[in-house]
PDB file of C-alpha atoms in Angstrom:
ATOM      1  CA  UNK A 578     -19.575 -50.396 -89.746  1.00 26.00           C
ATOM      2  CA  UNK A 579     -17.862 -47.133 -88.905  1.00 30.00           C
ATOM      3  CA  UNK A 580     -14.097 -46.941 -88.563  1.00 31.00           C
ATOM      4  CA  UNK A 581     -12.557 -44.526 -86.109  1.00 36.00           C
ATOM      5  CA  UNK A 582      -9.117 -43.027 -86.537  1.00 40.00           C
ATOM      6  CA  UNK A 583      -7.269 -41.596 -83.571  1.00 39.00           C
ATOM      7  CA  UNK A 584      -3.971 -39.832 -83.333  1.00 39.00           C
ATOM      8  CA  UNK A 585      -1.959 -37.239 -85.153  1.00 38.00           C
ATOM      9  CA  UNK A 586      -2.787 -35.871 -88.560  1.00 38.00           C
ATOM     10  CA  UNK A 587      -0.577 -35.083 -91.464  1.00 37.00           C
ATOM     11  CA  UNK A 588      -2.274 -32.174 -93.175  1.00 39.00           C
ATOM     12  CA  UNK A 589      -3.169 -32.483 -96.806  1.00 38.00           C
ATOM     13  CA  UNK A 590      -6.659 -33.935 -97.022  1.00 38.00           C
ATOM     14  CA  UNK A 591      -8.043 -31.255 -99.308  1.00 38.00           C
ATOM     15  CA  UNK A 592     -10.459 -33.051-101.572  1.00 39.00           C
ATOM     16  CA  UNK A 593     -13.974 -32.300-102.680  1.00 38.00           C
ATOM     17  CA  UNK A 594     -15.715 -31.525-105.948  1.00 36.00           C
ATOM     18  CA  UNK A 595     -15.598 -27.860-105.018  1.00 39.00           C
ATOM     19  CA  UNK A 596     -11.945 -27.759-103.976  1.00 41.00           C
ATOM     20  CA  UNK A 597      -9.389 -29.519-106.123  1.00 42.00           C
ATOM     21  CA  UNK A 598      -6.054 -27.868-106.814  1.00 44.00           C
ATOM     22  CA  UNK A 599      -2.330 -28.347-106.885  1.00 47.00           C
ATOM     23  CA  UNK A 600      -0.840 -27.012-103.668  1.00 50.00           C
ATOM     24  CA  UNK A 601       2.811 -26.059-103.887  1.00 53.00           C
ATOM     25  CA  UNK A 602       2.798 -23.791-100.844  1.00 56.00           C
ATOM     26  CA  UNK A 603       3.472 -25.906 -97.769  1.00 65.00           C
ATOM     27  CA  UNK A 604       2.352 -23.012 -95.548  1.00 74.00           C
ATOM     28  CA  UNK A 605      -1.288 -23.981 -96.225  1.00 72.00           C
ATOM     29  CA  UNK A 606      -0.640 -27.455 -94.840  1.00 76.00           C
ATOM     30  CA  UNK A 607       1.249 -26.011 -91.903  1.00 79.00           C
ATOM     31  CA  UNK A 608      -1.683 -23.703 -91.150  1.00 81.00           C
ATOM     32  CA  UNK A 609      -4.169 -26.577 -91.182  1.00 80.00           C
ATOM     33  CA  UNK A 610      -1.910 -28.685 -88.999  1.00 83.00           C
ATOM     34  CA  UNK A 611      -1.467 -25.822 -86.532  1.00 83.00           C
ATOM     35  CA  UNK A 612      -5.124 -26.160 -85.510  1.00 82.00           C
ATOM     36  CA  UNK A 613      -4.880 -29.843 -84.650  1.00 86.00           C
ATOM     37  CA  UNK A 614      -5.443 -30.087 -80.868  1.00 88.00           C
ATOM     38  CA  UNK A 615      -2.421 -30.647 -78.649  1.00 85.00           C
ATOM     39  CA  UNK A 616      -4.440 -32.783 -76.202  1.00 85.00           C
ATOM     40  CA  UNK A 617      -5.633 -36.316 -76.930  1.00 87.00           C
ATOM     41  CA  UNK A 618      -8.717 -36.342 -79.105  1.00 91.00           C
ATOM     42  CA  UNK A 619     -10.519 -38.303 -81.780  1.00 92.00           C
ATOM     43  CA  UNK A 620      -9.762 -37.299 -85.352  1.00 92.00           C
ATOM     44  CA  UNK A 621     -12.591 -37.772 -87.837  1.00 92.00           C
ATOM     45  CA  UNK A 622     -10.886 -37.693 -91.234  1.00 87.00           C
ATOM     46  CA  UNK A 623     -13.896 -38.663 -93.368  1.00 84.00           C
ATOM     47  CA  UNK A 624     -17.581 -39.020 -92.718  1.00 82.00           C
ATOM     48  CA  UNK A 625     -19.699 -39.211 -95.822  1.00 84.00           C
ATOM     49  CA  UNK A 626     -22.769 -40.663 -97.443  1.00 89.00           C
ATOM     50  CA  UNK A 627     -23.075 -41.857-101.016  1.00 90.00           C
ATOM     51  CA  UNK A 628     -25.025 -39.199-102.952  1.00 90.00           C
ATOM     52  CA  UNK A 629     -27.659 -41.789-103.865  1.00 93.00           C
ATOM     53  CA  UNK A 630     -28.523 -42.073-100.150  1.00 92.00           C
ATOM     54  CA  UNK A 631     -28.288 -38.429 -99.096  1.00 90.00           C
ATOM     55  CA  UNK A 632     -31.161 -36.553 -97.435  1.00 91.00           C
ATOM     56  CA  UNK A 633     -32.296 -39.688 -95.585  1.00 94.00           C
ATOM     57  CA  UNK A 634     -30.675 -38.907 -92.235  1.00 93.00           C
ATOM     58  CA  UNK A 635     -27.771 -41.322 -92.691  1.00 94.00           C
ATOM     59  CA  UNK A 636     -25.081 -38.670 -92.161  1.00 92.00           C
ATOM     60  CA  UNK A 637     -26.743 -37.582 -88.930  1.00 95.00           C
ATOM     61  CA  UNK A 638     -27.042 -41.208 -87.851  1.00 95.00           C
ATOM     62  CA  UNK A 639     -23.325 -41.818 -88.496  1.00 93.00           C
ATOM     63  CA  UNK A 640     -22.370 -38.676 -86.588  1.00 94.00           C
ATOM     64  CA  UNK A 641     -24.647 -39.457 -83.608  1.00 95.00           C
ATOM     65  CA  UNK A 642     -23.322 -43.012 -83.294  1.00 93.00           C
ATOM     66  CA  UNK A 643     -19.718 -41.870 -83.675  1.00 93.00           C
ATOM     67  CA  UNK A 644     -20.157 -39.160 -81.032  1.00 95.00           C
ATOM     68  CA  UNK A 645     -21.691 -41.654 -78.565  1.00 94.00           C
ATOM     69  CA  UNK A 646     -18.435 -43.598 -78.637  1.00 93.00           C
ATOM     70  CA  UNK A 647     -16.333 -40.439 -78.423  1.00 94.00           C
ATOM     71  CA  UNK A 648     -18.390 -39.078 -75.523  1.00 94.00           C
ATOM     72  CA  UNK A 649     -17.895 -42.315 -73.572  1.00 93.00           C
ATOM     73  CA  UNK A 650     -14.134 -41.859 -73.968  1.00 91.00           C
ATOM     74  CA  UNK A 651     -14.263 -38.432 -72.323  1.00 92.00           C
ATOM     75  CA  UNK A 652     -12.172 -36.912 -75.111  1.00 92.00           C
ATOM     76  CA  UNK A 653     -12.879 -34.223 -77.669  1.00 94.00           C
ATOM     77  CA  UNK A 654     -13.245 -34.627 -81.427  1.00 95.00           C
ATOM     78  CA  UNK A 655     -11.523 -32.808 -84.284  1.00 95.00           C
ATOM     79  CA  UNK A 656     -12.282 -32.667 -87.997  1.00 94.00           C
ATOM     80  CA  UNK A 657     -11.528 -30.551 -91.030  1.00 92.00           C
ATOM     81  CA  UNK A 658     -14.387 -29.678 -93.360  1.00 92.00           C
ATOM     82  CA  UNK A 659     -13.254 -29.152 -96.932  1.00 86.00           C
ATOM     83  CA  UNK A 660     -16.786 -28.192 -97.943  1.00 88.00           C
ATOM     84  CA  UNK A 661     -18.144 -24.921 -96.500  1.00 88.00           C
ATOM     85  CA  UNK A 662     -21.714 -26.237 -96.884  1.00 88.00           C
ATOM     86  CA  UNK A 663     -20.999 -28.900 -94.239  1.00 92.00           C
ATOM     87  CA  UNK A 664     -19.890 -26.491 -91.505  1.00 95.00           C
ATOM     88  CA  UNK A 665     -23.457 -25.920 -90.258  1.00 96.00           C
ATOM     89  CA  UNK A 666     -24.067 -29.677 -90.229  1.00 95.00           C
ATOM     90  CA  UNK A 667     -21.097 -30.145 -87.888  1.00 97.00           C
ATOM     91  CA  UNK A 668     -22.122 -27.150 -85.768  1.00 97.00           C
ATOM     92  CA  UNK A 669     -25.423 -28.947 -85.079  1.00 97.00           C
ATOM     93  CA  UNK A 670     -23.369 -31.639 -83.322  1.00 97.00           C
ATOM     94  CA  UNK A 671     -21.424 -29.210 -81.155  1.00 97.00           C
ATOM     95  CA  UNK A 672     -18.360 -28.633 -83.338  1.00 97.00           C
ATOM     96  CA  UNK A 673     -16.949 -25.092 -83.282  1.00 97.00           C
ATOM     97  CA  UNK A 674     -14.997 -23.656 -86.219  1.00 97.00           C
ATOM     98  CA  UNK A 675     -11.419 -22.788 -85.275  1.00 95.00           C
ATOM     99  CA  UNK A 676     -10.571 -20.923 -88.488  1.00 91.00           C
ATOM    100  CA  UNK A 677     -11.387 -20.522 -92.150  1.00 89.00           C
ATOM    101  CA  UNK A 678      -8.327 -21.415 -94.190  1.00 84.00           C
ATOM    102  CA  UNK A 679      -8.180 -19.883 -97.635  1.00 81.00           C
ATOM    103  CA  UNK A 680      -6.081 -20.498-100.705  1.00 78.00           C
ATOM    104  CA  UNK A 681      -6.273 -18.162-103.674  1.00 76.00           C
ATOM    105  CA  UNK A 682      -9.241 -16.366-102.093  1.00 77.00           C
ATOM    106  CA  UNK A 683     -11.273 -19.577-101.757  1.00 77.00           C
ATOM    107  CA  UNK A 684     -12.106 -21.306 -98.493  1.00 74.00           C
ATOM    108  CA  UNK A 685     -10.393 -24.699 -98.588  1.00 83.00           C
ATOM    109  CA  UNK A 686     -10.693 -25.992 -95.043  1.00 88.00           C
ATOM    110  CA  UNK A 687     -12.486 -25.277 -91.794  1.00 92.00           C
ATOM    111  CA  UNK A 688     -10.837 -27.007 -88.851  1.00 94.00           C
ATOM    112  CA  UNK A 689     -13.432 -27.736 -86.164  1.00 95.00           C
ATOM    113  CA  UNK A 690     -13.318 -29.001 -82.584  1.00 97.00           C
ATOM    114  CA  UNK A 691     -15.918 -30.445 -80.236  1.00 96.00           C
ATOM    115  CA  UNK A 692     -15.129 -30.344 -76.533  1.00 94.00           C
ATOM    116  CA  UNK A 693     -15.395 -33.503 -74.465  1.00 89.00           C
ATOM    117  CA  UNK A 694     -18.841 -34.191 -73.091  1.00 86.00           C
ATOM    118  CA  UNK A 695     -18.835 -36.012 -69.762  1.00 70.00           C
TER     119      UNK A 695
END
């Protein structure tokens, strides 16, 4: 079962093995939030596969099935990738990077948007 979350975001979902830190500068959160679309869209906060099951196509399956539902709605989709290695994965599904947000010289988030597909 896949859960879908829709609506506004409150920035601050910076978590990955590669990016863990204590953020005291609220401007980073404000920057991330500034990229959240103004129009209605689907927000995909987390899509992941247990490492024991990676490289079996499950992530692609989850994304394809999720996007079928989103496409039927006629709305776009927004996500934030906290792992730079995943940006190309999302690009393969039509997501476009909006920015590369950095903290202390390290990329911490890539907000991405996929236009509605009729």
